[in-house]
Coordinates of C-alpha atoms in Angstrom, one line a residue:
X1270 CA 61.1 -5.7 -9.7
X1271 CA 57.5 -6.3 -10.6
X1272 CA 55.0 -3.9 -9.3
X1273 CA 52.1 -5.7 -7.6
X1274 CA 48.7 -4.8 -9.1
X1275 CA 46.7 -2.3 -7.2
X1276 CA 43.5 -3.4 -5.5
X1277 CA 40.3 -1.5 -5.0
X1278 CA 37.3 -0.3 -7.0
X1279 CA 39.3 2.1 -9.2
X1280 CA 41.9 -0.6 -10.2
X1281 CA 39.1 -3.1 -10.9
X1282 CA 37.4 -0.6 -13.3
X1283 CA 40.8 0.2 -14.9
X1284 CA 41.5 -3.5 -15.4
X1285 CA 38.2 -4.2 -17.1
X1286 CA 38.6 -4.1 -20.9
X1287 CA 36.6 -1.4 -22.5
X1288 CA 33.5 -2.6 -24.2
X1289 CA 33.5 -2.8 -28.0
X1290 CA 31.2 -0.6 -30.0
X1291 CA 29.1 -3.6 -30.7
X1292 CA 28.6 -4.3 -27.0
X1293 CA 27.7 -0.7 -26.4
X1294 CA 25.2 -0.7 -29.2
X1295 CA 23.7 -4.0 -27.9
X1296 CA 23.3 -2.5 -24.4
X1297 CA 21.6 0.6 -25.8
X1298 CA 19.3 -1.5 -28.0
X1299 CA 18.2 -3.9 -25.3
X1300 CA 15.5 -1.7 -23.9
X1301 CA 14.1 -1.1 -27.4
X1302 CA 14.1 -4.9 -28.0
X1303 CA 12.3 -5.5 -24.7
X1304 CA 9.7 -2.9 -25.6
X1305 CA 9.2 -4.5 -29.0
X1306 CA 8.7 -7.9 -27.4
X1307 CA 6.2 -6.5 -25.0
X1308 CA 4.3 -4.8 -27.8
X1309 CA 4.4 -8.0 -29.9
X1310 CA 3.0 -9.9 -26.9
X1311 CA 0.3 -7.4 -26.4
X1312 CA -0.7 -7.6 -30.1
X1313 CA -0.7 -11.4 -29.9
X1314 CA -2.8 -11.3 -26.8
X1315 CA -5.3 -8.9 -28.4
X1316 CA -5.5 -11.1 -31.6
X1317 CA -6.2 -14.2 -29.5
X1318 CA -8.8 -12.3 -27.5
X1319 CA -10.5 -11.3 -30.7
X1320 CA -10.4 -14.9 -31.9
X1321 CA -11.9 -16.2 -28.7
X1322 CA -14.6 -13.6 -28.7
X1323 CA -15.5 -14.6 -32.2
X1324 CA -15.9 -18.1 -31.0
X1325 CA -18.2 -16.9 -28.3
X1326 CA -20.3 -14.9 -30.8
X1327 CA -20.5 -17.9 -33.1
X1328 CA -22.1 -19.9 -30.3
X1329 CA -25.1 -17.5 -30.4
X1330 CA -26.1 -18.4 -33.9
X1331 CA -29.3 -16.5 -34.9
X1332 CA -30.7 -16.2 -31.4
X1333 CA -31.4 -12.9 -29.8
X1334 CA -29.3 -12.5 -26.6
X1335 CA -30.9 -9.1 -25.7
X1336 CA -34.2 -10.8 -25.1
X1337 CA -32.6 -13.4 -22.8
X1338 CA -30.7 -10.6 -21.0
X1339 CA -33.8 -8.6 -20.4
X1340 CA -35.5 -11.7 -19.0
X1341 CA -32.6 -12.5 -16.6
X1342 CA -33.8 -13.0 -13.0
X1343 CA -32.4 -10.1 -10.9
X1344 CA -32.4 -12.1 -7.7
X1345 CA -30.1 -14.7 -9.1
X1346 CA -27.9 -12.0 -10.5
X1347 CA -27.6 -10.4 -7.1
X1348 CA -26.7 -13.7 -5.5
X1349 CA -24.0 -14.1 -8.2
X1350 CA -22.5 -10.8 -7.1
X1351 CA -22.6 -12.0 -3.5
X1352 CA -20.9 -15.3 -4.4
X1353 CA -18.2 -13.4 -6.2
X1354 CA -17.0 -11.9 -2.9
X1355 CA -16.4 -15.4 -1.3
X1356 CA -13.2 -16.1 -3.2
X1357 CA -11.6 -12.9 -1.9
X1358 CA -12.5 -13.9 1.7
X1359 CA -11.1 -17.4 1.1
X1360 CA -7.9 -16.0 -0.5
X1361 CA -7.4 -13.7 2.5
X1362 CA -7.8 -16.5 5.0
X1363 CA -5.4 -18.7 3.1
X1364 CA -2.7 -16.1 2.8
X1365 CA -3.0 -15.2 6.5
X1366 CA -2.8 -18.9 7.5
X1367 CA 0.3 -19.7 5.3
X1368 CA 2.2 -16.5 5.9
X1369 CA 5.5 -16.8 7.7
X1370 CA 4.9 -13.5 9.4
X1371 CA 1.8 -12.1 11.2
X1372 CA -0.6 -10.2 9.0
X1373 CA -3.4 -7.8 9.5
X1374 CA -6.8 -8.6 8.1
X1375 CA -7.7 -5.3 6.2
X1376 CA -4.5 -4.8 4.2
X1377 CA -4.4 -8.6 3.4
X1378 CA -7.9 -8.5 2.0
X1379 CA -7.1 -5.3 0.1
X1380 CA -4.1 -7.0 -1.5
X1381 CA -6.4 -9.9 -2.8
X1382 CA -8.7 -7.4 -4.4
X1383 CA -5.8 -5.4 -5.9
X1384 CA -4.5 -8.6 -7.4
X1385 CA -7.5 -8.7 -9.6
X1386 CA -6.3 -5.6 -11.4
X1387 CA -2.7 -6.9 -11.6
X1388 CA -3.9 -10.2 -13.1
X1389 CA -4.9 -8.2 -16.2
X1390 CA -1.3 -7.4 -16.8
X1391 CA -0.4 -11.1 -17.5
X1392 CA -1.9 -14.6 -17.9
X1393 CA -2.6 -17.3 -15.3
X1394 CA -3.0 -15.0 -12.3
X1395 CA 0.7 -14.2 -12.1
X1396 CA 0.1 -10.6 -11.2
X1397 CA -1.8 -11.5 -8.0
X1398 CA 0.8 -14.0 -7.0
X1399 CA 3.6 -11.5 -7.4
X1400 CA 1.6 -8.9 -5.4
X1401 CA 1.2 -11.4 -2.5
X1402 CA 5.0 -12.1 -2.6
X1403 CA 5.7 -8.4 -2.5
X1404 CA 3.2 -7.9 0.4
X1405 CA 4.7 -10.7 2.5
X1406 CA 8.2 -9.3 1.8
X1407 CA 7.1 -5.8 3.0
X1408 CA 5.6 -7.3 6.1
X1409 CA 9.0 -8.8 7.1
X1410 CA 9.3 -12.1 5.3
X1411 CA 12.4 -12.9 3.3
X1412 CA 12.0 -13.2 -0.4
X1413 CA 12.5 -17.0 -0.5
X1414 CA 10.0 -17.5 2.4
X1415 CA 7.4 -15.2 0.7
X1416 CA 7.8 -17.1 -2.6
X1417 CA 7.6 -20.4 -0.9
X1418 CA 4.4 -19.5 0.9
X1419 CA 2.7 -18.3 -2.2
X1420 CA 3.7 -21.5 -4.1
X1421 CA 2.4 -23.6 -1.2
X1422 CA -0.9 -21.8 -1.5
X1423 CA -1.0 -22.8 -5.2
X1424 CA -0.2 -26.4 -4.3
X1425 CA -3.0 -26.6 -1.8
X1426 CA -5.4 -24.9 -4.3
X1427 CA -4.7 -27.6 -6.8
X1428 CA -5.2 -30.3 -4.2
X1429 CA -8.5 -28.7 -3.1
X1430 CA -9.7 -28.5 -6.7
X1431 CA -8.9 -32.2 -7.2
X1432 CA -10.9 -33.0 -4.0
X1433 CA -13.8 -30.9 -5.2
X1434 CA -13.9 -32.9 -8.5
X1435 CA -13.7 -36.2 -6.6
X1436 CA -16.6 -35.0 -4.4
X1437 CA -18.6 -34.0 -7.4
X1438 CA -18.1 -37.4 -9.0
X1439 CA -19.1 -39.2 -5.8
X1440 CA -22.2 -37.0 -5.4
X1441 CA -23.3 -37.6 -8.9
X1442 CA -22.5 -41.3 -9.0
X1443 CA -21.0 -41.0 -12.5
X1444 CA -18.1 -39.4 -14.4
X1445 CA -17.9 -36.7 -17.0
X1446 CA -16.0 -38.9 -19.5
X1447 CA -16.8 -38.4 -23.1
X1448 CA -18.0 -34.8 -22.6
X1449 CA -16.7 -32.7 -25.4
X1450 CA -16.0 -29.4 -23.6
X1451 CA -14.3 -27.3 -26.3
X1452 CA -14.6 -26.6 -30.0
X1453 CA -12.1 -28.3 -32.3
X1454 CA -10.2 -25.1 -32.9
X1455 CA -9.6 -24.3 -29.2
X1456 CA -8.7 -27.9 -28.4
X1457 CA -6.2 -28.1 -31.3
X1458 CA -4.5 -24.8 -30.4
X1459 CA -4.4 -25.7 -26.7
X1460 CA -2.9 -29.2 -27.2
X1461 CA -0.5 -27.8 -29.7
X1462 CA 0.7 -25.1 -27.4
X1463 CA 1.1 -27.5 -24.4
X1464 CA 3.0 -30.1 -26.6
X1465 CA 5.3 -27.5 -28.1
X1466 CA 6.1 -26.0 -24.6
X1467 CA 6.7 -29.5 -23.2
X1468 CA 8.9 -30.5 -26.1
X1469 CA 10.9 -27.3 -26.0
X1470 CA 11.5 -27.8 -22.3
X1471 CA 12.5 -31.5 -22.6
X1472 CA 14.5 -31.5 -25.9
X1473 CA 16.5 -28.3 -25.5
X1474 CA 19.2 -29.0 -22.9
X1475 CA 19.9 -25.3 -22.0
X1476 CA 16.2 -24.6 -21.6
X1477 CA 15.7 -27.8 -19.6
X1478 CA 18.5 -27.0 -17.2
X1479 CA 17.2 -23.4 -16.8
X1480 CA 13.7 -24.6 -16.0
X1481 CA 14.9 -27.2 -13.5
X1482 CA 17.4 -24.9 -11.8
X1483 CA 14.8 -22.2 -11.4
X1484 CA 12.1 -24.5 -10.1
X1485 CA 14.1 -26.8 -7.8
X1486 CA 14.7 -24.3 -5.0
X1487 CA 11.2 -22.6 -4.9
X1488 CA 9.4 -26.0 -5.1
X1489 CA 11.7 -27.4 -2.4
X1490 CA 10.9 -24.4 -0.1
X1491 CA 7.2 -24.7 -0.8
X1492 CA 7.2 -28.3 0.2
X1493 CA 9.1 -27.3 3.3
X1494 CA 6.4 -24.8 4.1
X1495 CA 3.7 -27.5 3.8
X1496 CA 5.8 -29.9 6.0
X1497 CA 6.0 -27.1 8.6
X1498 CA 2.2 -26.5 8.3
X1499 CA 1.6 -30.2 8.8
X1500 CA 2.9 -29.7 12.4
X1501 CA 0.4 -26.9 12.9
X1502 CA -3.0 -28.5 11.9
X1503 CA -5.0 -25.4 12.9
X1504 CA -3.1 -23.2 10.4
X1505 CA -3.2 -25.9 7.7
X1506 CA -6.9 -26.3 8.3
X1507 CA -7.6 -22.6 8.0
X1508 CA -5.6 -22.4 4.8
X1509 CA -7.4 -25.4 3.3
X1510 CA -10.7 -24.0 4.3
X1511 CA -9.8 -20.7 2.6
X1512 CA -8.8 -22.4 -0.6
X1513 CA -12.1 -24.4 -0.5
X1514 CA -13.9 -21.1 -0.2
X1515 CA -12.1 -19.8 -3.3
X1516 CA -13.1 -22.8 -5.3
X1517 CA -16.6 -23.0 -4.0
X1518 CA -17.2 -19.3 -4.5
X1519 CA -16.3 -19.5 -8.2
X1520 CA -18.4 -22.6 -8.6
X1521 CA -21.4 -20.9 -6.9
X1522 CA -21.0 -17.7 -9.0
X1523 CA -21.1 -19.7 -12.3
X1524 CA -24.0 -21.9 -11.1
X1525 CA -26.0 -18.8 -10.0
X1526 CA -25.2 -17.1 -13.3
X1527 CA -26.8 -20.0 -15.1
X1528 CA -29.8 -19.9 -12.9
X1529 CA -30.3 -16.2 -13.7
X1530 CA -30.9 -17.2 -17.3
X1531 CA -33.1 -20.2 -16.6
X1532 CA -30.4 -22.9 -17.0
X1533 CA -28.9 -25.4 -14.7
X1534 CA -26.4 -28.2 -14.8
X1535 CA -25.3 -30.9 -12.3
X1536 CA -22.4 -30.1 -10.0
X1537 CA -19.9 -32.5 -11.7
X1538 CA -20.5 -30.9 -15.2
X1539 CA -20.3 -27.5 -13.7
X1540 CA -17.0 -28.2 -12.0
X1541 CA -15.5 -29.8 -15.0
X1542 CA -16.6 -26.9 -17.3
X1543 CA -15.3 -24.2 -14.9
X1544 CA -11.9 -25.8 -14.2
X1545 CA -11.2 -26.9 -17.7
X1546 CA -12.4 -23.7 -19.2
X1547 CA -10.3 -21.6 -16.8
X1548 CA -7.2 -23.8 -17.4
X1549 CA -7.6 -23.7 -21.2
X1550 CA -8.3 -20.0 -21.3
X1551 CA -5.2 -19.4 -19.2
X1552 CA -3.0 -21.2 -21.7
X1553 CA -3.4 -18.4 -24.2
X1554 CA -1.3 -15.2 -23.3
X1555 CA -4.3 -12.8 -23.2
X1556 CA -4.3 -10.4 -20.2
X1557 CA -6.5 -11.8 -17.6
X1558 CA -7.7 -14.5 -20.1
X1559 CA -9.8 -11.9 -21.9
X1560 CA -12.1 -13.6 -24.3
X1561 CA -10.5 -17.0 -24.1
X1562 CA -11.8 -18.0 -20.7
X1563 CA -15.3 -16.7 -21.6
X1564 CA -15.2 -18.7 -24.9
X1565 CA -14.0 -21.9 -23.2
X1566 CA -16.6 -21.8 -20.4
X1567 CA -19.4 -21.0 -22.8
X1568 CA -18.3 -23.8 -25.1
X1569 CA -18.1 -26.2 -22.2
X1570 CA -21.7 -25.3 -21.0
X1571 CA -23.0 -25.9 -24.5
X1572 CA -21.2 -29.2 -24.6
X1573 CA -23.0 -30.4 -21.4
X1574 CA -26.4 -29.4 -22.8
X1575 CA -27.0 -25.8 -22.1
X1576 CA -28.5 -23.7 -24.9
X1577 CA -26.0 -21.4 -26.6
X1578 CA -27.6 -18.1 -25.5
X1579 CA -27.8 -18.8 -21.8
X1580 CA -24.4 -20.4 -21.9
X1581 CA -22.7 -17.4 -23.4
X1582 CA -24.6 -14.9 -21.2
X1583 CA -23.9 -17.0 -18.0
X1584 CA -20.2 -17.2 -18.9
X1585 CA -20.0 -13.4 -19.5
X1586 CA -22.0 -12.7 -16.3
X1587 CA -19.7 -14.9 -14.3
X1588 CA -16.6 -13.1 -15.6
X1589 CA -18.1 -9.7 -15.0
X1590 CA -19.0 -10.6 -11.4
X1591 CA -15.7 -12.3 -10.6
X1592 CA -13.3 -10.1 -12.5
X1593 CA -14.4 -7.0 -14.4
X1594 CA -16.4 -5.5 -11.5
X1595 CA -13.3 -5.6 -9.4
X1596 CA -10.8 -4.1 -11.8
X1597 CA -11.4 -0.4 -10.8
X1598 CA -11.5 -1.1 -7.1
X1599 CA -8.4 -3.3 -7.5
X1600 CA -6.6 -0.4 -9.2
X1601 CA -7.5 2.1 -6.5
X1602 CA -6.5 -0.3 -3.8
X1603 CA -3.2 -1.1 -5.5
X1604 CA -2.4 2.7 -5.5
X1605 CA -3.4 3.1 -1.9
X1606 CA -1.5 0.0 -0.8
X1607 CA 1.6 1.3 -2.5
X1608 CA 1.3 4.8 -1.0
X1609 CA 0.8 3.2 2.5
X1610 CA 4.0 1.1 2.0
X1611 CA 2.2 -2.3 2.1
X1612 CA 3.5 -3.4 -1.3

């Protein structure tokens, strides 16, 4: 008579075949491989940052940046610092409007500042997005709902950016076609990286299926959030206004930085330079876009007619006001938010 197999955790473990020595060794080596990949990524990011900074320095030529820095107008610099606060206010308003759960103002604003520090840990602002997802989850939202809300914020941000560009074109009565925004080296590397990523995704079946399967559900939920917000125009309006404040604050900070060094460009060129420079700089895997964003924005300003010295100084001043001044406060707030259980 056959004895039926026992059921339960112990029998399940007993029925599992023991791992081979090769499997055990692979499991033990996995953390070391991950650490090596992280180290390699950090070295690559540092190398790209150095390359980008060398491009920035090359823009200066034989000019004396210290003289221009000493002649900077303190009033415009102060206004640049004030404008750099506006994106945090806009981001706070957008998150509160799109959140599936009620949020309090102070911790929500603190999370946006803390995200500045976390953005240094990876490219393209992923650290801040992940922190917002964690914050919404800790406030009671489910993980899918939190992810969908943050993705919906990104979708609205893209739409608002496009509307700002259209408004800039209409206000100027012309287009920015033909403007050469970036040096040949940066353009070539950026196009090559985008093309390789697209080809790798499209031509490798396993990678294509993985990307589609990972994006289908979050994108569908994000669209569902937007459809739900369409039935609540007040919330949608607050979120769109907050996103417009984010975009407008960054534009104002860059424009005021230029004014501080005696330069100015029309709104259309300023918007194109800022959006293109930020996008191109984010393609390279440098933490927080170190060096690459500054180089791309400075090169874009030079391309639209700004002298190299004020272009570089304005680019660096803009990044200091909108990023670097907030790193230490962001770190402190991240620690405090974690201790308080908000993230």
